[in-house]
Amino acid sequence: MESLHSTDVVVIGSGVSGLMTAISLYPRKVTLISKKKLGEASSSAWAQGGIAAAIGKDDSPHIHFQDTINASSGLNEEQVVKFLTENAVDIIYYLENIGVKFDKDEANNFIFSKEAAHSRRRVVKINGDNSGKEIIKILVQKIKSLNNVTILENVTIDEIVAENEKIVGLIGRHLGDNIVDNFTFFKAPHVVLATGGLGSMYEHTTNPRDIYGEGIAMAARAGASLIDMEFVQFHPTGLDIGLDPTPLLTEAIRGDGAKFIDENDNYFMEGVHPEKDLAPRDIVSREIQKLKDMGHSTFLDCRHFNEKKMQENFPTAYNYLKKANIDFTKEKIPITPSAHYHMGGVFVNDAGRTSIEGLWACGEVSSTGAHGANRLASNSLLEAFVFGKKIAENINNSITTSVKERKFNFQQYLPKEKTSSKIRAKKYIWQLRCTMQDLVGVYRNEQKLKKALIEIDRIEREARDLSAKLKDMVLISRLITYAALQRKESRGAHFRSDYPNKSKDFLFRKKFILKDMMNFLNKKEYFEKIA
Ligand code: SIN
C-alpha cells in the first residue's frame, strides 16, 4: 500500500533540533516525524550537561567563543562559532519564557557548572543532570499546543529522494505494523534532517541504541556533501559496568572535584595537561585508552563526595551508581571512553542548508563547523537551538517552488528485513560496532583502518540480505573509516599513531560525496598486504 502525504515542511527527528525547528516554523504547515513516541527517541533527552551560555558576570560571548576555538583544535568556521556564542544568552531567556526552569540559587541567580575546557563556570542546567529530559518535556508541551504541526509517531524514513540536487520527497513507513509495503511518500519542498548522531556505531556509546547515523546515510545516498566524518568524540566517563549503552557520568562531576585514578591509586591526569581532570575530552580519553591498552584499570574517584550532595546535584549519575551497587563514598567508579558525539556529518553552510536544494540539516546530523575537531562540552544543545531557529527563519523567508506530481516505484525501497534475518543482523551489527571501537576508535593508524575496511567488506558479504539498519551501519562505518584514512595527521578527536602530530597540510575540513568514497574503495588499495 502506498500513500501520499503533502506538506510545506517535513522535519525528521524529535530531539532538540527537530522540535526547535518545527516550533520556530510557526505558522508554516509542518509535519514532524518521530521514530518513537514524541520525547522518547533522541540523544537530547539523555543530555546531562546542559547548555553553555555566557550569562555570568565574569563571562562574555567572546570568552565563550575563545574557549570553543581553543578546545576544538582548529577547523572551526569562526563566523559560526561567533553566531553560536553570541546567541546563547537569548536562547536561555527564550527557554525560560516557554517554561524551562533552570537551576537557580535562593537569590534567583543561575547556578553554573563547570565542564572540561571551559575557562568559566557557564553551563546552565535543569534539575542537576536531568537537563535534556526537562528541556524535551517543555518542548513537547509547546509543540503539542501548536495547530500548524502534524506529529507522526512511530514512523521511520528510509530514503531521501532527490533529483538534480533538488529535494523531491521522502519515502517512509509506519513501524508499528508488520506490513512491509505500507510506504508513504512525503512530498514537501523543504525537508529538515534532525536525526542525531552515530554513537551506536561503536561498542561503547552513551547514545541511545538506534542512533547510528541513518540521517547521514540517507543524505549520502541522495548525493549530499558530507564533511569531517572522521571526528568522533569519545566521552571519558562512560560507566564501565557492561551495560549497552554505557551510562554517562557527566563531566560536571569532575567540575565539582572528582578525579581520575588507576588501580594503584595514581591520579593519572596529573602532569598530562595543565587542566588535569578537566583537560579537553580528546586528551583525557586518549590517556584512559592508553592505560587500558597497557592493562591498567581506570576509575573516577568520588570517595570524598557527600552522598546527599551527589544525589541532589547529579540524580541521574547517583541512580546509575545505586543500581550498579557501587558505593561511590567507598569505592572507585570504573569508567571507559564511549562514543558520545560526532563533529562531522552532513555538510551545511552557515544558513543550515545542505548541498541539496530544499534539504536542511540541524544538530548532530549536520556539520556546521561550530565544533571543529573536538566539541566543547554543552555546546551541542546550544547549536541545536540556535540553528533550529535560524533554519526555520530561512525556510519561512524563502520562496518555495512546488514539488512536481509524479509516480514512484516504491518497490525499490522495500526493506529486505525478515524476522529470521533480524537475528543474524544483530550478530553482524555487534561485530561492526566492535570493529569500529577497536580499529576506528580513540587510536587509529593506517593498518587498523585498512583492516577495518576489510572487516566491513566481510560483514557485508556474510550478512547478505542487509536489513535497512545494517545497510546504513555498513555505509556509515565505511564513511568514517575512509575519512580517517585520508587525514594523515592527528587533530582533536582524530588521533593517528602513525601521524601523531598536527600538520598544516591538513588544516582544512574534508568535504566529499559518496561517489568519491566509492571511487577510492573500488580501487581496493586497502587490500594491499597489511603486516
Ligand atoms: C556531560 O554531561 O558530560 C556531557 C555534556 C556534553 O557532552 O555536552
Coordinates of C-alpha atoms and ligand atoms in Angstrom, one line a residue:
M1 CA 0.0 0.0 0.0
E2 CA 1.3 3.4 -0.9
S3 CA 0.0 6.7 0.3
L4 CA 0.9 10.3 -0.2
H5 CA 1.4 13.0 2.4
S6 CA 1.9 16.6 1.2
T7 CA 3.0 19.4 3.4
D8 CA 5.2 22.6 3.3
V9 CA 8.0 21.2 5.5
V10 CA 8.9 17.8 6.9
V11 CA 11.1 17.7 9.9
I12 CA 12.7 14.3 10.6
G13 CA 13.6 13.8 14.2
S14 CA 12.2 14.8 17.6
G15 CA 15.3 15.8 19.6
V16 CA 16.0 19.4 20.4
S17 CA 16.9 20.3 16.8
G18 CA 13.8 18.8 15.3
L19 CA 11.5 20.2 18.0
M20 CA 13.1 23.7 17.9
T21 CA 13.0 23.9 14.1
A22 CA 9.3 22.7 14.0
I23 CA 8.3 25.1 16.8
S24 CA 10.0 28.1 15.1
L25 CA 8.4 27.4 11.7
Y26 CA 5.1 28.6 13.1
P27 CA 2.7 29.3 11.3
R28 CA 4.0 27.2 8.4
K29 CA 2.4 23.8 7.7
V30 CA 4.9 21.3 9.2
T31 CA 4.9 17.5 9.6
L32 CA 7.2 16.3 12.4
I33 CA 8.3 12.7 12.1
S34 CA 9.4 10.8 15.2
K35 CA 10.7 7.2 15.2
K36 CA 9.2 6.6 18.6
K37 CA 6.6 8.3 20.8
L38 CA 7.4 12.0 21.0
G39 CA 10.1 12.7 23.6
E40 CA 11.4 9.2 23.7
A41 CA 13.6 8.9 20.6
S42 CA 16.5 11.2 21.0
S43 CA 20.0 11.7 22.5
S44 CA 18.9 15.2 23.5
A45 CA 16.6 13.7 26.2
W46 CA 19.7 11.9 27.6
A47 CA 21.8 15.1 27.8
Q48 CA 23.1 15.6 31.3
G49 CA 25.4 18.6 30.7
G50 CA 23.0 21.4 29.9
I51 CA 23.6 24.5 27.8
A52 CA 26.7 26.7 27.7
A53 CA 25.9 30.4 27.7
A54 CA 27.9 33.4 28.8
I55 CA 25.4 34.7 31.4
G56 CA 27.8 35.0 34.4
K57 CA 29.1 38.4 35.4
D58 CA 32.7 37.2 34.8
D59 CA 31.9 35.9 31.4
S60 CA 31.2 37.2 27.8
P61 CA 30.3 35.7 24.5
H62 CA 33.8 36.5 23.4
I63 CA 35.4 34.3 26.2
H64 CA 32.9 31.5 25.3
F65 CA 33.9 31.9 21.6
Q66 CA 37.6 31.7 22.6
D67 CA 37.1 28.6 24.8
T68 CA 35.2 26.9 21.9
I69 CA 38.0 27.7 19.5
N70 CA 40.7 26.6 21.9
A71 CA 39.1 23.2 22.7
S72 CA 38.4 22.3 19.1
S73 CA 41.9 22.1 17.7
G74 CA 41.4 24.3 14.6
L75 CA 39.0 23.6 11.8
N76 CA 36.2 25.8 13.2
E77 CA 34.1 28.0 11.0
E78 CA 34.8 31.1 13.1
Q79 CA 31.7 33.0 12.0
V80 CA 29.6 30.1 13.0
V81 CA 31.2 29.9 16.5
K82 CA 30.6 33.7 16.8
F83 CA 27.0 33.3 15.9
L84 CA 26.6 30.5 18.3
T85 CA 28.2 32.1 21.3
E86 CA 26.5 35.5 20.7
N87 CA 23.0 33.9 20.5
A88 CA 23.4 31.6 23.6
V89 CA 22.0 34.0 26.2
D90 CA 18.9 34.8 24.1
I91 CA 18.2 31.1 23.8
I92 CA 18.3 30.7 27.6
Y93 CA 15.8 33.5 28.1
Y94 CA 13.6 32.1 25.3
L95 CA 13.6 28.7 27.1
E96 CA 12.7 30.4 30.4
N97 CA 9.8 32.1 28.6
I98 CA 8.3 28.9 27.4
G99 CA 8.6 27.3 30.9
V100 CA 12.0 25.8 31.3
K101 CA 13.0 26.1 35.0
F102 CA 16.8 26.4 35.2
D103 CA 18.6 25.7 38.4
K104 CA 18.9 28.9 40.4
D105 CA 20.0 29.8 43.9
E106 CA 17.9 31.4 46.6
A107 CA 18.6 34.9 45.2
N108 CA 17.3 33.7 41.8
N109 CA 20.7 33.7 40.2
F110 CA 21.6 30.9 37.7
I111 CA 23.7 28.1 39.2
F112 CA 26.6 27.4 36.7
S113 CA 28.5 24.2 36.5
K114 CA 32.0 23.8 35.2
E115 CA 32.9 21.3 32.4
A116 CA 36.1 20.5 30.6
A117 CA 38.0 23.2 28.7
H118 CA 35.6 26.0 29.8
S119 CA 37.5 28.8 31.5
R120 CA 34.4 29.9 33.4
R121 CA 31.6 28.2 35.2
R122 CA 28.9 28.7 32.5
V123 CA 26.8 25.6 31.9
V124 CA 23.2 26.1 33.0
K125 CA 21.2 23.0 33.9
I126 CA 17.8 21.9 34.9
N127 CA 17.3 19.7 38.0
G128 CA 21.0 18.8 38.2
D129 CA 22.0 16.4 35.5
N130 CA 18.4 16.0 34.1
S131 CA 18.7 18.9 31.7
G132 CA 17.9 17.1 28.4
K133 CA 14.9 15.3 29.8
E134 CA 13.4 18.5 31.3
I135 CA 14.0 20.6 28.1
I136 CA 12.5 17.9 25.9
K137 CA 9.4 17.8 28.2
I138 CA 8.8 21.5 27.8
L139 CA 9.4 21.5 24.0
V140 CA 7.0 18.6 23.6
Q141 CA 4.3 20.5 25.5
K142 CA 5.0 23.6 23.4
I143 CA 4.8 21.7 20.1
K144 CA 1.6 20.0 21.1
S145 CA 0.0 23.4 21.6
L146 CA 0.6 24.4 18.0
N147 CA -2.1 23.8 15.4
N148 CA 0.2 24.1 12.4
V149 CA 2.3 20.9 13.3
T150 CA 1.2 17.4 12.4
I151 CA 3.0 14.9 14.6
L152 CA 3.6 11.4 13.2
E153 CA 4.9 9.0 15.8
N154 CA 6.5 5.5 15.2
V155 CA 7.3 6.5 11.6
T156 CA 10.7 5.9 10.1
I157 CA 12.1 7.5 6.9
D158 CA 14.1 5.1 4.7
E159 CA 15.2 7.3 1.8
I160 CA 15.5 10.9 0.8
V161 CA 14.6 11.2 -2.9
A162 CA 16.4 14.0 -4.7
E163 CA 16.9 14.7 -8.4
N164 CA 19.4 17.1 -10.0
E165 CA 20.5 18.0 -6.5
K166 CA 17.0 19.2 -5.5
I167 CA 14.7 17.6 -3.0
V168 CA 11.7 15.6 -4.3
G169 CA 10.5 14.0 -1.1
L170 CA 10.9 11.1 1.3
I171 CA 10.0 7.5 1.5
G172 CA 8.8 6.4 5.0
R173 CA 6.8 3.8 6.7
H174 CA 4.9 3.2 9.9
L175 CA 6.9 1.0 12.3
G176 CA 4.0 -0.4 14.3
D177 CA 2.5 -2.7 11.6
N178 CA 4.1 -5.8 10.4
I179 CA 3.2 -4.9 6.9
V180 CA 6.3 -4.2 4.9
D181 CA 4.8 -2.4 2.0
N182 CA 2.9 0.3 3.9
F183 CA 5.0 3.0 2.4
T184 CA 4.2 6.7 2.4
F185 CA 5.7 9.2 0.0
F186 CA 6.2 12.5 1.8
K187 CA 6.1 15.4 -0.7
A188 CA 7.5 18.7 0.6
P189 CA 9.6 21.4 -0.9
H190 CA 11.6 21.6 2.4
V191 CA 12.9 18.7 4.4
V192 CA 14.9 19.3 7.7
L193 CA 17.1 16.4 8.8
A194 CA 17.4 16.3 12.6
T195 CA 18.1 12.7 13.1
G196 CA 21.0 13.0 15.6
G197 CA 24.5 11.5 15.6
L198 CA 26.0 8.0 15.3
G199 CA 27.3 6.9 18.7
S200 CA 25.8 3.4 18.3
M201 CA 28.3 2.7 15.5
Y202 CA 30.6 1.9 18.4
E203 CA 30.8 -0.9 21.0
H204 CA 30.8 1.7 23.8
T205 CA 28.5 4.6 23.5
T206 CA 26.5 7.0 25.6
N207 CA 23.9 7.4 22.8
P208 CA 20.5 5.6 22.6
R209 CA 20.8 2.3 20.7
D210 CA 19.1 3.4 17.5
I211 CA 21.4 6.5 17.0
Y212 CA 23.6 5.1 14.3
G213 CA 23.8 7.8 11.6
E214 CA 20.8 6.9 9.5
G215 CA 20.3 10.6 8.5
I216 CA 23.8 10.8 7.2
A217 CA 23.4 7.5 5.3
M218 CA 20.2 8.7 3.6
A219 CA 21.7 12.1 2.8
A220 CA 24.8 10.4 1.4
R221 CA 22.8 8.1 -0.9
A222 CA 20.8 11.1 -2.1
G223 CA 24.1 12.7 -3.1
A224 CA 24.6 15.3 -0.3
S225 CA 28.1 16.5 0.6
L226 CA 29.5 15.2 3.9
I227 CA 32.2 16.7 5.9
D228 CA 34.6 16.0 8.8
M229 CA 33.3 12.4 9.1
E230 CA 36.5 11.2 10.9
F231 CA 35.8 13.3 14.0
V232 CA 34.1 11.2 16.6
Q233 CA 34.2 12.4 20.2
F234 CA 34.7 9.9 23.0
H235 CA 33.4 10.8 26.4
P236 CA 35.9 9.8 29.0
T237 CA 33.5 8.8 31.7
G238 CA 31.1 6.1 30.4
L239 CA 30.3 3.9 33.5
D240 CA 32.0 0.6 32.7
I241 CA 29.6 -2.0 34.1
G242 CA 28.9 -4.0 30.9
L243 CA 25.7 -2.2 30.0
D244 CA 24.8 -1.2 26.4
P245 CA 24.5 1.8 26.0
T246 CA 27.1 2.8 28.5
P247 CA 25.6 5.1 31.2
L248 CA 27.1 8.5 31.2
L249 CA 28.7 10.1 34.2
T250 CA 28.5 13.8 33.5
E251 CA 31.7 15.8 33.2
A252 CA 30.2 18.3 35.8
I253 CA 31.0 15.7 38.5
R254 CA 34.7 16.4 37.7
G255 CA 33.8 20.1 37.7
D256 CA 32.8 19.6 41.3
G257 CA 36.1 17.8 42.2
A258 CA 36.0 14.2 41.1
K259 CA 39.4 12.9 39.9
F260 CA 40.7 10.2 37.6
I261 CA 42.6 7.4 39.3
D262 CA 44.0 4.0 38.4
E263 CA 44.1 0.6 40.3
N264 CA 47.3 1.7 42.1
D265 CA 45.7 4.9 43.3
N266 CA 47.7 7.1 40.8
Y267 CA 45.8 10.3 39.9
F268 CA 46.9 9.8 36.3
M269 CA 45.9 13.2 34.8
E270 CA 48.4 15.0 37.0
G271 CA 51.2 16.1 34.7
V272 CA 49.4 15.2 31.5
H273 CA 47.7 18.6 30.9
P274 CA 47.6 21.8 32.9
E275 CA 43.8 21.4 33.3
K276 CA 44.4 17.8 34.7
D277 CA 41.0 16.1 35.1
L278 CA 39.2 18.9 33.2
A279 CA 41.5 18.8 30.2
P280 CA 39.7 18.6 26.8
R281 CA 37.9 15.3 26.3
D282 CA 40.1 14.1 23.4
I283 CA 43.2 14.3 25.6
V284 CA 41.5 12.6 28.6
S285 CA 40.0 9.8 26.5
R286 CA 43.4 9.1 24.9
E287 CA 45.1 8.9 28.3
I288 CA 42.5 6.5 29.6
Q289 CA 42.6 4.3 26.5
K290 CA 46.4 4.3 26.6
L291 CA 46.3 3.0 30.2
K292 CA 43.7 0.4 29.3
D293 CA 45.7 -0.8 26.4
M294 CA 48.7 -1.2 28.8
G295 CA 46.5 -3.4 31.0
H296 CA 45.6 -0.8 33.7
S297 CA 42.1 -0.2 35.1
T298 CA 40.7 3.3 35.1
F299 CA 38.3 4.9 37.6
L300 CA 36.7 8.1 38.7
D301 CA 37.3 8.9 42.3
C302 CA 34.3 10.5 44.2
R303 CA 35.1 9.0 47.6
H304 CA 35.4 12.5 49.1
F305 CA 31.9 13.4 47.8
N306 CA 29.0 14.0 50.2
E307 CA 26.3 11.4 49.4
K308 CA 23.4 13.9 49.7
K309 CA 25.1 16.5 47.5
M310 CA 25.7 13.9 44.8
Q311 CA 22.0 12.9 45.0
E312 CA 20.9 16.5 44.7
N313 CA 23.3 17.7 42.0
F314 CA 23.6 14.6 39.9
P315 CA 20.5 12.5 40.4
T316 CA 20.9 10.5 37.1
A317 CA 24.5 9.5 38.0
Y318 CA 23.5 8.8 41.6
N319 CA 20.8 6.4 40.4
Y320 CA 23.1 4.6 37.9
L321 CA 25.6 4.0 40.7
K322 CA 22.9 2.9 43.1
K323 CA 21.5 0.4 40.6
A324 CA 25.0 -0.9 39.9
N325 CA 25.6 -1.4 43.6
I326 CA 28.6 0.9 43.6
D327 CA 29.1 2.8 46.9
F328 CA 30.9 5.8 45.5
T329 CA 31.8 7.0 49.0
K330 CA 33.9 3.9 49.5
E331 CA 34.6 2.5 46.0
K332 CA 36.3 3.9 42.9
I333 CA 34.0 4.0 39.9
P334 CA 35.0 2.1 36.7
I335 CA 35.0 4.2 33.6
T336 CA 35.7 3.7 29.9
P337 CA 35.8 6.1 26.9
S338 CA 32.5 5.9 25.0
A339 CA 31.4 7.3 21.6
H340 CA 29.4 10.4 22.5
Y341 CA 29.2 13.0 19.8
H342 CA 30.0 13.3 16.1
M343 CA 31.5 16.6 15.0
G344 CA 31.2 15.6 11.3
G345 CA 28.1 14.9 9.3
V346 CA 26.0 16.3 6.5
F347 CA 27.7 19.5 5.3
V348 CA 25.7 22.6 5.9
N349 CA 26.5 26.3 5.2
D350 CA 26.0 28.9 7.9
A351 CA 22.3 29.1 7.0
G352 CA 21.8 25.3 7.7
R353 CA 21.5 24.4 4.0
T354 CA 22.9 21.2 2.7
S355 CA 24.3 20.8 -0.8
I356 CA 20.8 19.6 -2.0
E357 CA 18.3 22.3 -2.7
G358 CA 15.4 22.1 -0.2
L359 CA 17.3 19.8 2.2
W360 CA 18.4 21.3 5.5
A361 CA 20.2 19.7 8.4
C362 CA 20.2 20.7 12.1
G363 CA 22.0 19.4 15.2
E364 CA 24.3 16.5 15.4
V365 CA 23.5 15.0 12.0
S366 CA 24.8 18.2 10.4
S367 CA 28.3 19.7 10.5
T368 CA 28.3 23.5 10.7
G369 CA 31.9 23.8 11.7
A370 CA 30.9 25.1 15.2
H371 CA 32.8 22.3 17.0
G372 CA 35.9 21.9 14.8
A373 CA 37.8 18.7 15.6
N374 CA 36.6 18.4 19.2
R375 CA 33.4 19.9 20.6
L376 CA 33.4 22.0 23.8
A377 CA 31.1 20.4 26.3
S378 CA 27.5 21.7 26.4
N379 CA 27.8 23.5 23.1
S380 CA 25.7 20.9 21.3
L381 CA 22.2 21.6 22.7
L382 CA 23.1 25.2 22.1
E383 CA 23.9 24.6 18.5
A384 CA 20.6 22.7 18.0
F385 CA 18.6 25.6 19.4
V386 CA 20.4 28.4 17.6
F387 CA 20.4 26.6 14.2
G388 CA 16.9 25.2 14.6
K389 CA 15.7 28.8 14.9
K390 CA 17.8 30.0 12.1
I391 CA 16.8 27.3 9.7
A392 CA 13.1 28.0 10.4
E393 CA 13.6 31.7 9.7
N394 CA 15.4 30.9 6.5
I395 CA 12.6 28.5 5.4
N396 CA 9.9 31.0 6.3
N397 CA 11.7 33.7 4.3
S398 CA 12.4 31.5 1.2
I399 CA 10.3 31.5 -1.9
T400 CA 9.0 27.9 -2.3
T401 CA 8.7 26.3 -5.7
S402 CA 6.3 23.4 -5.5
V403 CA 7.4 19.8 -6.0
K404 CA 6.1 18.2 -9.2
E405 CA 3.5 15.5 -9.1
R406 CA 5.0 12.2 -10.0
K407 CA 4.7 8.4 -9.7
F408 CA 7.3 6.4 -7.8
N409 CA 8.5 2.9 -7.9
F410 CA 8.1 2.1 -4.2
Q411 CA 9.2 -1.5 -4.7
Q412 CA 12.9 -0.5 -4.9
Y413 CA 12.6 0.9 -1.3
L414 CA 11.0 -2.2 0.3
P415 CA 13.2 -3.2 3.3
K416 CA 14.8 -6.6 3.0
E417 CA 14.2 -7.2 6.7
K418 CA 12.6 -10.6 7.6
T419 CA 12.2 -12.0 11.1
S420 CA 14.8 -14.7 10.5
S421 CA 17.4 -12.3 9.2
K422 CA 16.9 -9.9 12.1
I423 CA 18.6 -12.3 14.5
R424 CA 21.5 -12.6 12.1
A425 CA 21.6 -8.9 11.6
K426 CA 22.1 -8.4 15.4
K427 CA 25.2 -10.6 15.3
Y428 CA 26.7 -8.6 12.4
I429 CA 25.7 -5.2 14.0
W430 CA 27.7 -6.2 17.1
Q431 CA 30.7 -7.3 15.0
L432 CA 30.6 -4.0 13.2
R433 CA 30.4 -2.0 16.4
C434 CA 33.4 -3.9 17.9
T435 CA 35.4 -3.3 14.7
M436 CA 34.7 0.4 14.9
Q437 CA 35.7 0.5 18.6
D438 CA 38.9 -1.5 18.1
L439 CA 40.1 -0.2 14.7
V440 CA 38.5 3.2 14.2
G441 CA 38.2 4.3 17.8
V442 CA 40.3 6.5 20.1
Y443 CA 43.7 5.4 18.5
R444 CA 43.9 4.8 14.8
N445 CA 46.6 4.1 12.2
E446 CA 46.8 3.1 8.6
Q447 CA 47.0 -0.6 9.3
K448 CA 44.0 -0.6 11.7
L449 CA 41.9 1.5 9.3
K450 CA 42.7 -0.8 6.3
K451 CA 41.8 -3.9 8.5
A452 CA 38.6 -2.2 9.4
L453 CA 37.6 -1.8 5.7
I454 CA 38.4 -5.4 5.0
E455 CA 36.3 -6.4 8.1
I456 CA 33.4 -4.3 6.9
D457 CA 33.5 -6.0 3.5
R458 CA 33.4 -9.4 5.2
I459 CA 30.4 -8.4 7.3
E460 CA 28.6 -7.1 4.3
R461 CA 29.4 -10.2 2.3
E462 CA 28.4 -12.6 5.0
A463 CA 25.2 -10.8 6.1
R464 CA 24.0 -11.0 2.5
D465 CA 20.4 -9.5 2.7
L466 CA 21.2 -6.5 4.7
S467 CA 18.4 -5.1 7.0
A468 CA 17.8 -1.4 6.5
K469 CA 19.7 -0.7 9.7
L470 CA 22.7 -2.9 8.9
K471 CA 22.8 -1.4 5.4
D472 CA 23.0 2.1 6.9
M473 CA 25.6 1.0 9.5
V474 CA 27.9 -0.6 6.9
L475 CA 27.8 2.6 4.9
I476 CA 28.4 4.8 8.0
S477 CA 31.4 2.7 9.1
R478 CA 32.9 3.0 5.7
L479 CA 32.4 6.8 5.6
I480 CA 34.1 7.3 8.9
T481 CA 37.0 4.9 8.1
Y482 CA 37.5 6.3 4.7
A483 CA 37.7 9.9 6.1
A484 CA 40.0 8.8 8.9
L485 CA 42.4 7.2 6.3
Q486 CA 42.6 10.4 4.3
R487 CA 43.5 12.6 7.3
K488 CA 47.2 11.8 7.7
E489 CA 47.7 13.8 10.9
S490 CA 46.3 13.9 14.5
R491 CA 43.9 16.7 15.4
G492 CA 41.3 16.9 18.1
A493 CA 39.3 13.7 18.4
H494 CA 41.1 12.1 15.4
F495 CA 44.4 10.5 16.5
R496 CA 46.6 8.6 14.2
S497 CA 49.5 6.8 16.0
D498 CA 51.4 6.8 12.6
Y499 CA 51.0 10.6 12.2
P500 CA 50.9 11.7 15.9
N501 CA 51.2 15.5 15.2
K502 CA 49.0 18.2 13.6
S503 CA 50.0 19.0 10.1
K504 CA 49.4 22.3 8.4
D505 CA 48.9 20.3 5.2
F506 CA 45.6 19.1 6.7
L507 CA 44.3 22.4 8.1
F508 CA 41.1 22.1 6.1
R509 CA 37.7 20.5 6.6
K510 CA 37.4 17.5 4.3
K511 CA 34.2 17.6 2.2
F512 CA 33.2 14.7 0.0
I513 CA 30.3 12.9 -1.6
L514 CA 29.5 9.2 -1.6
K515 CA 30.9 8.8 -5.1
D516 CA 34.3 10.0 -4.0
M517 CA 34.4 7.3 -1.4
M518 CA 33.2 4.6 -3.7
N519 CA 35.9 5.5 -6.3
F520 CA 38.5 5.1 -3.6
L521 CA 37.1 1.8 -2.3
N522 CA 36.6 0.3 -5.7
K523 CA 40.4 0.5 -6.3
K524 CA 40.7 -1.9 -3.4
E525 CA 44.0 -0.4 -2.4
Y526 CA 43.3 -1.2 1.2
F527 CA 43.7 -4.9 0.3
E528 CA 47.4 -4.2 -0.1
K529 CA 49.3 -6.6 2.1
I530 CA 49.0 -5.5 5.7
A531 CA 51.6 -6.7 8.1
Ligands
SIN1 C1 28.4 15.7 30.0 O1 27.5 16.0 30.8 O2 29.5 15.4 30.4 C2 28.1 15.8 28.6 C3 27.9 17.2 28.2 C4 28.2 17.3 26.7 O3 28.6 16.3 26.1 O4 28.0 18.4 26.2

